Amino acid sequence: MIVELVTFTFPKGHDRASELEAVRSVVPKWAANKELVRKHFLWGIGEDDGTGAGFYIWPSIEAAKRAHNEEWREGVKKRTGGYPTIRYFDMMALVDNERGKATEWSADGKARELETV
């Protein structure tokens, strides 16, 4: 599993309500992507005010790159005025208190449940 962190800067005057409207318009697209495990839409606060981010969980970097191709990057630039910054991380383990589970992944992507108690 990999995590992809996509960050971008909003144009001046862009507010949370406007961005939430934009989020609602793309939810069906992301829900239809069968490679996407999870996506979080993030709004910067405090010193990160004016910044947005997407936190994605994918099975591979290749899956992330298929979704975030040049056409998508150009769309972000058109909407925000600049290209996004994209970073990838190996998701080694996850503690999911909401579901009462913890999971680790080997380097080859095999999942193993961990004890949580």
GROMACS .gro file of C-alpha atoms in nm:
model
  117
    1MET     CA    1   0.000   0.000   0.000
    2ILE     CA    2   0.112   0.350  -0.065
    3VAL     CA    3  -0.002   0.690   0.051
    4GLU     CA    4  -0.001   0.983  -0.186
    5LEU     CA    5  -0.006   1.334  -0.043
    6VAL     CA    6  -0.111   1.600  -0.293
    7THR     CA    7  -0.089   1.965  -0.185
    8PHE     CA    8  -0.179   2.286  -0.363
    9THR     CA    9  -0.241   2.653  -0.288
   10PHE     CA   10  -0.583   2.807  -0.337
   11PRO     CA   11  -0.625   3.143  -0.510
   12LYS     CA   12  -0.686   3.439  -0.278
   13GLY     CA   13  -1.045   3.464  -0.161
   14HIS     CA   14  -1.120   3.092  -0.208
   15ASP     CA   15  -1.316   2.978   0.095
   16ARG     CA   16  -1.403   2.645   0.254
   17ALA     CA   17  -1.765   2.655   0.137
   18SER     CA   18  -1.657   2.702  -0.226
   19GLU     CA   19  -1.407   2.419  -0.197
   20LEU     CA   20  -1.662   2.188  -0.037
   21GLU     CA   21  -1.889   2.252  -0.335
   22ALA     CA   22  -1.603   2.154  -0.567
   23VAL     CA   23  -1.539   1.843  -0.355
   24ARG     CA   24  -1.901   1.734  -0.391
   25SER     CA   25  -1.873   1.761  -0.768
   26VAL     CA   26  -1.579   1.516  -0.786
   27VAL     CA   27  -1.690   1.260  -0.527
   28PRO     CA   28  -1.860   1.041  -0.792
   29LYS     CA   29  -1.540   1.038  -1.002
   30TRP     CA   30  -1.328   0.920  -0.710
   31ALA     CA   31  -1.592   0.673  -0.591
   32ALA     CA   32  -1.589   0.516  -0.940
   33ASN     CA   33  -1.210   0.465  -0.938
   34LYS     CA   34  -1.179   0.098  -0.841
   35GLU     CA   35  -0.806   0.128  -0.772
   36LEU     CA   36  -0.853   0.397  -0.507
   37VAL     CA   37  -0.870   0.257  -0.154
   38ARG     CA   38  -0.946   0.584   0.027
   39LYS     CA   39  -0.929   0.960  -0.031
   40HIS     CA   40  -0.936   1.237   0.225
   41PHE     CA   41  -1.005   1.596   0.119
   42LEU     CA   42  -0.810   1.837   0.341
   43TRP     CA   43  -0.845   2.211   0.409
   44GLY     CA   44  -0.543   2.389   0.559
   45ILE     CA   45  -0.587   2.566   0.892
   46GLY     CA   46  -0.364   2.792   1.100
   47GLU     CA   47  -0.032   2.853   0.928
   48ASP     CA   48  -0.151   2.631   0.641
   49ASP     CA   49  -0.453   2.850   0.568
   50GLY     CA   50  -0.495   2.884   0.191
   51THR     CA   51  -0.361   2.534   0.127
   52GLY     CA   52  -0.555   2.229   0.024
   53ALA     CA   53  -0.451   1.866   0.015
   54GLY     CA   54  -0.565   1.526  -0.087
   55PHE     CA   55  -0.456   1.224   0.113
   56TYR     CA   56  -0.496   0.908  -0.094
   57ILE     CA   57  -0.440   0.541  -0.024
   58TRP     CA   58  -0.357   0.334  -0.333
   59PRO     CA   59  -0.235  -0.021  -0.395
   60SER     CA   60   0.061   0.116  -0.596
   61ILE     CA   61   0.233   0.431  -0.721
   62GLU     CA   62   0.133   0.328  -1.073
   63ALA     CA   63  -0.237   0.340  -0.976
   64ALA     CA   64  -0.186   0.688  -0.828
   65LYS     CA   65  -0.009   0.808  -1.142
   66ARG     CA   66  -0.286   0.675  -1.365
   67ALA     CA   67  -0.539   0.885  -1.172
   68HIS     CA   68  -0.313   1.189  -1.145
   69ASN     CA   69  -0.201   1.216  -1.504
   70GLU     CA   70  -0.110   1.530  -1.700
   71GLU     CA   71  -0.473   1.612  -1.778
   72TRP     CA   72  -0.556   1.603  -1.406
   73ARG     CA   73  -0.250   1.820  -1.322
   74GLU     CA   74  -0.358   2.078  -1.581
   75GLY     CA   75  -0.708   2.079  -1.427
   76VAL     CA   76  -0.559   2.157  -1.085
   77LYS     CA   77  -0.352   2.437  -1.236
   78LYS     CA   78  -0.660   2.585  -1.407
   79ARG     CA   79  -0.861   2.570  -1.082
   80THR     CA   80  -0.593   2.692  -0.840
   81GLY     CA   81  -0.341   2.880  -1.052
   82GLY     CA   82  -0.053   2.638  -0.985
   83TYR     CA   83   0.052   2.278  -1.017
   84PRO     CA   84   0.011   2.045  -0.719
   85THR     CA   85   0.301   1.897  -0.524
   86ILE     CA   86   0.281   1.518  -0.507
   87ARG     CA   87   0.466   1.299  -0.255
   88TYR     CA   88   0.451   0.921  -0.211
   89PHE     CA   89   0.500   0.714   0.104
   90ASP     CA   90   0.509   0.343   0.178
   91MET     CA   91   0.221   0.277   0.417
   92MET     CA   92   0.390   0.030   0.651
   93ALA     CA   93   0.115   0.012   0.914
   94LEU     CA   94  -0.222   0.156   1.006
   95VAL     CA   95  -0.403   0.183   1.339
   96ASP     CA   96  -0.777   0.216   1.272
   97ASN     CA   97  -0.943   0.284   1.605
   98GLU     CA   98  -1.279   0.340   1.437
   99ARG     CA   99  -1.284  -0.025   1.328
  100GLY     CA  100  -1.074  -0.158   1.616
  101LYS     CA  101  -0.803  -0.292   1.385
  102ALA     CA  102  -0.435  -0.248   1.315
  103THR     CA  103  -0.268  -0.370   0.998
  104GLU     CA  104   0.088  -0.384   0.871
  105TRP     CA  105   0.201  -0.436   0.510
  106SER     CA  106   0.516  -0.613   0.399
  107ALA     CA  107   0.733  -0.457   0.129
  108ASP     CA  108   0.557  -0.675  -0.130
  109GLY     CA  109   0.213  -0.548  -0.022
  110LYS     CA  110   0.089  -0.840   0.187
  111ALA     CA  111  -0.133  -0.733   0.476
  112ARG     CA  112  -0.114  -0.878   0.827
  113GLU     CA  113  -0.345  -0.792   1.116
  114LEU     CA  114  -0.174  -0.677   1.436
  115GLU     CA  115  -0.287  -0.713   1.794
  116THR     CA  116  -0.451  -0.397   1.925
  117VAL     CA  117  -0.475  -0.490   2.292
   0.00000   0.00000   0.00000
